[in-house]
PDB file of C-alpha atoms in Angstrom:
ATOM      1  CA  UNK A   1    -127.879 -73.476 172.355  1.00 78.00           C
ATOM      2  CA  UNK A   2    -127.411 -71.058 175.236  1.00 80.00           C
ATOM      3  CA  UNK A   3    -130.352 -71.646 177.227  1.00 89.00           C
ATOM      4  CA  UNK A   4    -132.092 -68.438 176.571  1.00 95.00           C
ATOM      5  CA  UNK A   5    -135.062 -68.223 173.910  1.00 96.00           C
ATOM      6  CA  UNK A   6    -135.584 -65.548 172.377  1.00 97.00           C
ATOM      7  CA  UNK A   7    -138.610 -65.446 169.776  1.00 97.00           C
ATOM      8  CA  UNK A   8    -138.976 -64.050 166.872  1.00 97.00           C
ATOM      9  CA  UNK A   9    -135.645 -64.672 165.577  1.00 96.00           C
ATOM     10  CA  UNK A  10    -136.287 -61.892 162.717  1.00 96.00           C
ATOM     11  CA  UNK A  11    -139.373 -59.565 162.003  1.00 97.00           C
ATOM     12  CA  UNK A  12    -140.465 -57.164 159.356  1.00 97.00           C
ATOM     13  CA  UNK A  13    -143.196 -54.305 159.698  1.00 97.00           C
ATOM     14  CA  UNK A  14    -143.644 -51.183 159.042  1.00 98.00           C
ATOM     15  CA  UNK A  15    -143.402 -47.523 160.174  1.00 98.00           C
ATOM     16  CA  UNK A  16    -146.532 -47.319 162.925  1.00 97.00           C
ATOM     17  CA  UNK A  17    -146.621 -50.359 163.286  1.00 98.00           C
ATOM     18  CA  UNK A  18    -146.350 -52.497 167.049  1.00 98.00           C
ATOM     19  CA  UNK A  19    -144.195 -55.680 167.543  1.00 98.00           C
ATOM     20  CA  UNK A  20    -143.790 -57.517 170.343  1.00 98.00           C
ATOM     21  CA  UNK A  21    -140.403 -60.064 171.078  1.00 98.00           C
ATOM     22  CA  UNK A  22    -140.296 -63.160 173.582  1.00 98.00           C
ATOM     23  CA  UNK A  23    -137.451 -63.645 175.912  1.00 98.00           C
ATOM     24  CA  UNK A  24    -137.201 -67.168 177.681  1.00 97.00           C
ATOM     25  CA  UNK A  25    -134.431 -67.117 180.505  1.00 95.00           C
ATOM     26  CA  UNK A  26    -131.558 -70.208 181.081  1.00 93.00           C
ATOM     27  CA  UNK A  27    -133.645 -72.221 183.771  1.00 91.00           C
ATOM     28  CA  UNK A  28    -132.943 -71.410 186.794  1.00 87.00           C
ATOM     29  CA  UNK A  29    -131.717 -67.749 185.616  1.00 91.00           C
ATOM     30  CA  UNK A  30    -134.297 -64.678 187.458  1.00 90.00           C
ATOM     31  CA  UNK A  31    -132.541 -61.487 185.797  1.00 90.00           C
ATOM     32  CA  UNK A  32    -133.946 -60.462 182.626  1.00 94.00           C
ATOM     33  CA  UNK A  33    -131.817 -58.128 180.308  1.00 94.00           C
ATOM     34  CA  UNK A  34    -133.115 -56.299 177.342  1.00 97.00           C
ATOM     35  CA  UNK A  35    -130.418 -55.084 174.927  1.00 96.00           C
ATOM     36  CA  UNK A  36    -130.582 -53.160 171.373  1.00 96.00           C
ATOM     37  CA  UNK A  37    -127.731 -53.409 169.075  1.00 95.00           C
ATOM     38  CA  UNK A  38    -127.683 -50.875 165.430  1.00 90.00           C
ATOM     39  CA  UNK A  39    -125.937 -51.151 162.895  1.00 78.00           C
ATOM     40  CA  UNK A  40    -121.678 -50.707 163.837  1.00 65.00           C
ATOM     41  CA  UNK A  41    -123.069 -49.618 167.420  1.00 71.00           C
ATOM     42  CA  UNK A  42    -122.509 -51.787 170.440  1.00 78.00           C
ATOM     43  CA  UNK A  43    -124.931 -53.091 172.723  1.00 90.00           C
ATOM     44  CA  UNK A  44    -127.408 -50.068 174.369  1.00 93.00           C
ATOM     45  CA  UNK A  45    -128.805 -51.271 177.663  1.00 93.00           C
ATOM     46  CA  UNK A  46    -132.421 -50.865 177.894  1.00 95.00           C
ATOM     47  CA  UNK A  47    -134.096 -52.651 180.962  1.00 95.00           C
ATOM     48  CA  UNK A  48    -133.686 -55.202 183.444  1.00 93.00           C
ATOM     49  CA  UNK A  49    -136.255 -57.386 185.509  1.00 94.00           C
ATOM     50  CA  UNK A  50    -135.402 -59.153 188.614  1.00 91.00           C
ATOM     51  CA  UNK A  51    -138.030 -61.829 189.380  1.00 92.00           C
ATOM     52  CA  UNK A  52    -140.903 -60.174 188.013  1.00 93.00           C
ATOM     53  CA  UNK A  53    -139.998 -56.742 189.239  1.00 94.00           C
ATOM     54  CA  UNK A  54    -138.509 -53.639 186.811  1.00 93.00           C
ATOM     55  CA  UNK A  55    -134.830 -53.163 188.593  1.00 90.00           C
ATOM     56  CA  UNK A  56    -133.275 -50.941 186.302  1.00 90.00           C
ATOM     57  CA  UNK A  57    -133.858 -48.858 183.185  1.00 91.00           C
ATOM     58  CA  UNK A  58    -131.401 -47.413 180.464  1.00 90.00           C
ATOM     59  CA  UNK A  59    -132.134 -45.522 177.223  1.00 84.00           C
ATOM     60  CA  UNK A  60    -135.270 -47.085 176.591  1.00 92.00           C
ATOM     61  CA  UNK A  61    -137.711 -45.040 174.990  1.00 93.00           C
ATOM     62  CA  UNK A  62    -141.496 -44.257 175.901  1.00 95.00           C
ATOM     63  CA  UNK A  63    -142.399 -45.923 173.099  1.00 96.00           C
ATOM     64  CA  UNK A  64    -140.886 -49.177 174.240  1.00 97.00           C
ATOM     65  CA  UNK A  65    -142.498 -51.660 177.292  1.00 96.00           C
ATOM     66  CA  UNK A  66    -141.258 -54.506 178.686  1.00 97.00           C
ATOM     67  CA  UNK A  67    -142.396 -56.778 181.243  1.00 97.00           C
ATOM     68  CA  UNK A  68    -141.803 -60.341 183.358  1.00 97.00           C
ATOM     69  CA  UNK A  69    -144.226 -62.782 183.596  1.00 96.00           C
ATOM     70  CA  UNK A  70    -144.571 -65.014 186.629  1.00 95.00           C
ATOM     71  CA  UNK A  71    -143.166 -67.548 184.667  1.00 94.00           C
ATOM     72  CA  UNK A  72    -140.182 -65.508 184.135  1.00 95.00           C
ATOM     73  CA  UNK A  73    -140.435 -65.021 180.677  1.00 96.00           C
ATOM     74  CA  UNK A  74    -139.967 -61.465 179.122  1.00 98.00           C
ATOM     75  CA  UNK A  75    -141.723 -59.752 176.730  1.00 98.00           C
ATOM     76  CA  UNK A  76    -140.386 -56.230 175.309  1.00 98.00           C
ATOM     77  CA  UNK A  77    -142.853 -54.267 173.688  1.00 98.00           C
ATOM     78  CA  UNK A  78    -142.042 -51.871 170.934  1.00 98.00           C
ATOM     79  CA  UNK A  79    -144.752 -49.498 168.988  1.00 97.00           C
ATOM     80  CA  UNK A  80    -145.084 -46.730 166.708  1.00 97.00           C
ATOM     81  CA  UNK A  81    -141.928 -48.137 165.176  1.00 97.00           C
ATOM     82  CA  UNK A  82    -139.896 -45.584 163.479  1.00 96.00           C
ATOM     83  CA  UNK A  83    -136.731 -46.602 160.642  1.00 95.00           C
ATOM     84  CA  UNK A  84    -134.416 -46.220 163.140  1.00 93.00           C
ATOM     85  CA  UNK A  85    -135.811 -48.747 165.443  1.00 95.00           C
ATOM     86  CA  UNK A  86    -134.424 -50.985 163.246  1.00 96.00           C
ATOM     87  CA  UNK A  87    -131.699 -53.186 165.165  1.00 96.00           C
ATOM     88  CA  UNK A  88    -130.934 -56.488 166.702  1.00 96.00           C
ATOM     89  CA  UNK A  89    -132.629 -56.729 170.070  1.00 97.00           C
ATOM     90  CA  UNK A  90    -130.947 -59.252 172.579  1.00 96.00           C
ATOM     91  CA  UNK A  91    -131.961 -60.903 175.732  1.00 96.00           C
ATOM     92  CA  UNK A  92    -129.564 -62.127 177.973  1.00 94.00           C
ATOM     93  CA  UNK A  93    -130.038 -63.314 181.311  1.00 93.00           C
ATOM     94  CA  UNK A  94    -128.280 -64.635 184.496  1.00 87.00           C
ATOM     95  CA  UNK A  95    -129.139 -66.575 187.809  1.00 78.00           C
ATOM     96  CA  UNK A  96    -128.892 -63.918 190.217  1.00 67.00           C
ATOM     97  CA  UNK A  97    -128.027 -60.537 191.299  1.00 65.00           C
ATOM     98  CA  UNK A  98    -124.131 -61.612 191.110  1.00 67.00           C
ATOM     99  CA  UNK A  99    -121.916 -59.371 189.050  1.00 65.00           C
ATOM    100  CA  UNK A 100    -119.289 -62.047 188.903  1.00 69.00           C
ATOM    101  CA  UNK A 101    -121.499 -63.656 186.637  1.00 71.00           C
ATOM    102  CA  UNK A 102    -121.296 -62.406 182.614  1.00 75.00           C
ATOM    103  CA  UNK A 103    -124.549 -62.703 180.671  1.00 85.00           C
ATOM    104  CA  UNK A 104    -125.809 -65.862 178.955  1.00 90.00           C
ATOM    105  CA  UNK A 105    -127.236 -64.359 175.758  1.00 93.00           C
ATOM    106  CA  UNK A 106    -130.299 -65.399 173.579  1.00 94.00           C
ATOM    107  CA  UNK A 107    -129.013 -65.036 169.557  1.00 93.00           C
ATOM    108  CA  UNK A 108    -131.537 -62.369 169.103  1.00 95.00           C
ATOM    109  CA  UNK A 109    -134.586 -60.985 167.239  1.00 97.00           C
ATOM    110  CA  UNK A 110    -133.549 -59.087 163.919  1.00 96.00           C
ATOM    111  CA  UNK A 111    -136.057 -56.252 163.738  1.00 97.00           C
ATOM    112  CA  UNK A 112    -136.362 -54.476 160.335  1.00 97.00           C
ATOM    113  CA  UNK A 113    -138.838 -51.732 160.419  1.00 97.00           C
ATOM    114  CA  UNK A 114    -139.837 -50.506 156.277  1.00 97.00           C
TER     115      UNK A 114
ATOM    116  CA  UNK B   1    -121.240 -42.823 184.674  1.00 81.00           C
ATOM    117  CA  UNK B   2    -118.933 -45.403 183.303  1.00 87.00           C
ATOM    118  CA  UNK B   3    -118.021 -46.011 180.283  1.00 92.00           C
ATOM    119  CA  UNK B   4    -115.822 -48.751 178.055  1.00 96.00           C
ATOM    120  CA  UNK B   5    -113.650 -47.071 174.615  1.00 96.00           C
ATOM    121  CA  UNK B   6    -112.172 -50.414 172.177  1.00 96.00           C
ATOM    122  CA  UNK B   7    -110.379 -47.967 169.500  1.00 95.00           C
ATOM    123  CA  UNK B   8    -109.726 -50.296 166.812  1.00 95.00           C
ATOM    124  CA  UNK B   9    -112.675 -51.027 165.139  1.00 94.00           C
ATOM    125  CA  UNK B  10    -111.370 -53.437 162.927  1.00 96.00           C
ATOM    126  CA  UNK B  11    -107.945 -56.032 162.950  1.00 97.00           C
ATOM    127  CA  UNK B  12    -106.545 -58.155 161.413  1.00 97.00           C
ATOM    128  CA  UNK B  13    -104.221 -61.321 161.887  1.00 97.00           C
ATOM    129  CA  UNK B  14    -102.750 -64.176 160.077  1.00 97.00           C
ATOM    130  CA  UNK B  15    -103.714 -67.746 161.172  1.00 97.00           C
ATOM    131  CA  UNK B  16    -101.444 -69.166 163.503  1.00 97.00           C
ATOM    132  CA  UNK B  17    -100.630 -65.857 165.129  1.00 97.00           C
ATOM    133  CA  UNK B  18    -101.303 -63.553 168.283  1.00 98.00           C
ATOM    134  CA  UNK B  19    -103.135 -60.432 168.100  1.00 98.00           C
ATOM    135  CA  UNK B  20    -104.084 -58.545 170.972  1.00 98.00           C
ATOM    136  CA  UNK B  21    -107.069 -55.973 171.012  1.00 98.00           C
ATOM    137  CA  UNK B  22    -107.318 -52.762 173.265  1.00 98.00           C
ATOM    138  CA  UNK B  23    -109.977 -51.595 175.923  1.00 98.00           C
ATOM    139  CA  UNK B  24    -110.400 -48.705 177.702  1.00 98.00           C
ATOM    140  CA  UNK B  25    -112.395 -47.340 180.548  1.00 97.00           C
ATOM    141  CA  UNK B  26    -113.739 -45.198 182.587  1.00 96.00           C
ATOM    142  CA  UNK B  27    -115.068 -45.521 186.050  1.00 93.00           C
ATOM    143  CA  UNK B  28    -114.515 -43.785 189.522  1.00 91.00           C
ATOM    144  CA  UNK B  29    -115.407 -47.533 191.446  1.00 89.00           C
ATOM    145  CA  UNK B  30    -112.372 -49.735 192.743  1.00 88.00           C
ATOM    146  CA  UNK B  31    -114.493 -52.884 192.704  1.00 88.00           C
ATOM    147  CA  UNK B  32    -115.822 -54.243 189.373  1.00 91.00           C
ATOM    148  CA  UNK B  33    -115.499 -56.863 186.916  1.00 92.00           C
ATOM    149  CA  UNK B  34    -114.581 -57.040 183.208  1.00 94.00           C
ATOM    150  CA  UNK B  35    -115.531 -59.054 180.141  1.00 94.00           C
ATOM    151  CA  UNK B  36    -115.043 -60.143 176.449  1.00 96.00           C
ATOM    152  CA  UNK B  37    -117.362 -61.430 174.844  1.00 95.00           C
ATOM    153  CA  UNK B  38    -117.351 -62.588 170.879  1.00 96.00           C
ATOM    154  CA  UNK B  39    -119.734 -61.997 168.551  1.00 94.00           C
ATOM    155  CA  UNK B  40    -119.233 -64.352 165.494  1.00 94.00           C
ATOM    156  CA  UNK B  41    -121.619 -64.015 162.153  1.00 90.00           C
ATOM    157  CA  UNK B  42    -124.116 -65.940 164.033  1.00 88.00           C
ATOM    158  CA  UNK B  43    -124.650 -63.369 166.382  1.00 88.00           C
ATOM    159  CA  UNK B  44    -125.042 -65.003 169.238  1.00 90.00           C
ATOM    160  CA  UNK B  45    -122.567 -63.133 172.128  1.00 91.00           C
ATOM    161  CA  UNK B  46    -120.994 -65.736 173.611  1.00 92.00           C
ATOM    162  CA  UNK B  47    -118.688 -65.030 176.975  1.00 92.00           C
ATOM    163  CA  UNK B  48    -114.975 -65.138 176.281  1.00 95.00           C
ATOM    164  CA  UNK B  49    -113.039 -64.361 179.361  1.00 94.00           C
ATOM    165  CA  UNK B  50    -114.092 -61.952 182.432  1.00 93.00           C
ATOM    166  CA  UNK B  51    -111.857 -60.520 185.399  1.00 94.00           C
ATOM    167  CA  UNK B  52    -111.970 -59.427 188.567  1.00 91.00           C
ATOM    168  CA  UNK B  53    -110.714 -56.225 189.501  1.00 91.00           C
ATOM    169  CA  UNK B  54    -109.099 -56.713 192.834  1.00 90.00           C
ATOM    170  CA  UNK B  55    -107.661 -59.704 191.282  1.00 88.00           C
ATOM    171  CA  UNK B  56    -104.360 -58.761 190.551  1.00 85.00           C
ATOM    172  CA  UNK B  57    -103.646 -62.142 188.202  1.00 92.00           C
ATOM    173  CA  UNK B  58    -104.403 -61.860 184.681  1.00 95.00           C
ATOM    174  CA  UNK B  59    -107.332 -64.094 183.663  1.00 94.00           C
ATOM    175  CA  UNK B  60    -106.448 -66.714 181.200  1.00 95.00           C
ATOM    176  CA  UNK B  61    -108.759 -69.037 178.765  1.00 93.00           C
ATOM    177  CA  UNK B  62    -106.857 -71.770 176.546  1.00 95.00           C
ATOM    178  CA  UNK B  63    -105.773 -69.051 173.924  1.00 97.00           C
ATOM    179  CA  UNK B  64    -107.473 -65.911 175.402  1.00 98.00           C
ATOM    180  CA  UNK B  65    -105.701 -64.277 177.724  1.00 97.00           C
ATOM    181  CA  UNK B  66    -105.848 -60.689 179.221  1.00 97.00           C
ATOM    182  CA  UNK B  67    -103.741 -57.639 180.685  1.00 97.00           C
ATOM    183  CA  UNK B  68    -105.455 -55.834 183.223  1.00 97.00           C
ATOM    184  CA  UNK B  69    -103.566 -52.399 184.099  1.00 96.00           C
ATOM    185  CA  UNK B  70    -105.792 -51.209 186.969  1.00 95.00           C
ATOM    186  CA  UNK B  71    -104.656 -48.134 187.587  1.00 94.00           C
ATOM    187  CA  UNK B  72    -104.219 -47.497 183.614  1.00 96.00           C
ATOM    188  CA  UNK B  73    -107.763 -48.415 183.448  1.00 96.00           C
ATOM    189  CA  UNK B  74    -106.311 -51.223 180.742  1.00 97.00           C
ATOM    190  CA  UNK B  75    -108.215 -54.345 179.888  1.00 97.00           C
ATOM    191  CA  UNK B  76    -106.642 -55.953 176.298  1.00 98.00           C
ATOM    192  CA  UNK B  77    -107.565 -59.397 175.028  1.00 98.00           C
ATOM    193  CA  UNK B  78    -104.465 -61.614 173.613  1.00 98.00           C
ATOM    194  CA  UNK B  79    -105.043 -64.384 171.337  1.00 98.00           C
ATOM    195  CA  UNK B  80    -103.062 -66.857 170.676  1.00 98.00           C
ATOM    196  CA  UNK B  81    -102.620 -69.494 167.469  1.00 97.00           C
ATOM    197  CA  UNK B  82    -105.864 -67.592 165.718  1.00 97.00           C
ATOM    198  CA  UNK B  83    -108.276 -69.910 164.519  1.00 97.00           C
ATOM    199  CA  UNK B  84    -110.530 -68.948 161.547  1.00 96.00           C
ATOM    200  CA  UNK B  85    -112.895 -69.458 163.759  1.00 96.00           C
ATOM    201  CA  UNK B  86    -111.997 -66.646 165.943  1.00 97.00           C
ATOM    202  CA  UNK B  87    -113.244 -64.775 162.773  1.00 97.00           C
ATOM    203  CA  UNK B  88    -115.657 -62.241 164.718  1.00 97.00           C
ATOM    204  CA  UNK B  89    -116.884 -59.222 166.610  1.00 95.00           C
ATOM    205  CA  UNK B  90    -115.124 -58.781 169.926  1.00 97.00           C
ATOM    206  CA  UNK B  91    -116.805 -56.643 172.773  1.00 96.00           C
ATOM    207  CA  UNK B  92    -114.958 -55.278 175.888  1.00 97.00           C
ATOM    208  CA  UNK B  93    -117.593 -54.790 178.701  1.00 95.00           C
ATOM    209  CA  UNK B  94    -117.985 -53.223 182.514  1.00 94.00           C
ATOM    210  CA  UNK B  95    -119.886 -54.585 185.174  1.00 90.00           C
ATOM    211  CA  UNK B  96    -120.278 -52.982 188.830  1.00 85.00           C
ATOM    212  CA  UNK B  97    -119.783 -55.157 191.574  1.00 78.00           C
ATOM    213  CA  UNK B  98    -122.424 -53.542 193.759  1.00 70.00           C
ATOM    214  CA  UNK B  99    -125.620 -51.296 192.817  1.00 62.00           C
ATOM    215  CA  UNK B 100    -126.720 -51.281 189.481  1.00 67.00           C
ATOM    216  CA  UNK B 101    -125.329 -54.267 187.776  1.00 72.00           C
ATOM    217  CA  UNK B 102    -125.821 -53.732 184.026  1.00 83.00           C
ATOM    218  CA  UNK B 103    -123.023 -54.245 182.156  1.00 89.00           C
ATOM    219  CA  UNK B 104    -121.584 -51.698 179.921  1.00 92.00           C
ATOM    220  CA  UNK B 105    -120.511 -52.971 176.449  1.00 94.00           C
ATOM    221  CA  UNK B 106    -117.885 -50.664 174.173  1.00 95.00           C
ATOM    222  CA  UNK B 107    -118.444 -50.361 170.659  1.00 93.00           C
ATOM    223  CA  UNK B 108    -116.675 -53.679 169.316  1.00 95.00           C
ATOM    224  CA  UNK B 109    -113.464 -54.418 167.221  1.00 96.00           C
ATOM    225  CA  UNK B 110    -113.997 -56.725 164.300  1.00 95.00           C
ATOM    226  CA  UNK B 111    -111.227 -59.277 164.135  1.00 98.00           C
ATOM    227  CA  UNK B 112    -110.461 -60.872 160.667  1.00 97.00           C
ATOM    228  CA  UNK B 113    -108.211 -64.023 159.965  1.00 97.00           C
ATOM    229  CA  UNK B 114    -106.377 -64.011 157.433  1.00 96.00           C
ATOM    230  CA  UNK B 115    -106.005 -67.583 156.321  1.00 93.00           C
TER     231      UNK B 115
END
């Protein structure tokens, strides 16, 4: 167990449809990461908190939200899912604004989109 | 923008034996760090090794160890004795040291054991 929750671990809906997935941090840990992985791809970044606050965005789309609770859990919110939003979508966090630190990864929410 | 290039998406190795997978990449910064990180059928990524750039020393893990060419822009992962557990998907990865501190991941190399 690496510390970091991440809930659902897999979900099925359909085209239109609006899911939303849980991230949990390591305690202690104030950096939120939200990552897609598709199929044979590596990992896309798509947006970071910092203590409650949005610090940086990557290719996420319009159609996807995120956000970070005062607890310091995450929630990423993805709607008017389309096939190709299938993918494995990872949280990872880490205690601080230290790149000497890696990631400590949560195993991930399998999204499957029919 | 940087960016990390593994070019072998798949390997193989016979149990008891070294392999080494390549990384590549890209980045115009002389201060940064570097990762693997494994990816077993679990899917859980799970840190394997990381380096510093202005470290000149190789970084070095029981039976992960790496070769950093800096100015190659070189970052391979050596194991050694593979385990059948080492059965998995290995990621090469970027990090800035200052400003935006995503990390970049490369595509992955899938590494299979032959037992």
């Amino acid at each position: 167990d690496s510390g970091v929750t991440q809930t659902p671990k897999h979900l099925i809906t359909a085209t239109g449809q609006r899911v939303t997935l849980r991230c949990s941090p390591r305690s202690g840990d104030l950096s939120v990461y939200w990552y897609q992985q598709s199929l044979d791809q590596g990992l896309q970044f798509l947006i970071q908190y910092y203590n409650g606050e949005e610090r940086a965005k990557g290719n996420i789309l319009e159609r996807f939200s995120a956000q970070q609770f005062p607890d310091l859990h995450s929630e990423l919110n993805l709607s008017s899912l389309e096939l190709g939003d299938s993918a494995l979508y990872f949280c990872a966090s880490s205690v601080a604004l230290d790149p000497a630190y890696g990631y400590t990864f949560g195993s991930g929410t399998r999204l499957t989109v029919v | 923008a940087q960016t990390v290039t593994q070019s072998q998406p798949e390997m193989s190795v016979q149990e008891a034996e070294t392999v080494t997978l390549s990384c590549t990449y890209d980045t115009s910064e002389s201060d940064y760090y570097l990762f693997w990180y494994k990816q077993p059928p679990s899917r859980q990524m799970i840190l394997v090794i990381r380096q510093e750039a202005y470290k000149q020393q190789n970084a070095t893990e029981n039976r992960f160890s790496v070769n950093f060419q800096k100015a190659a822009k070189s970052f391979s992962l050596k194991i050694s004795d593979s385990q059948l557990g080492d059965a998995a998907m290995y990621f090469c990865a970027y990090r800035s040291r200052g400003g935006d501190d995503k990390i970049i991941f490369g595509k992955g190399t899938r590494l299979h054991i032959l037992p």
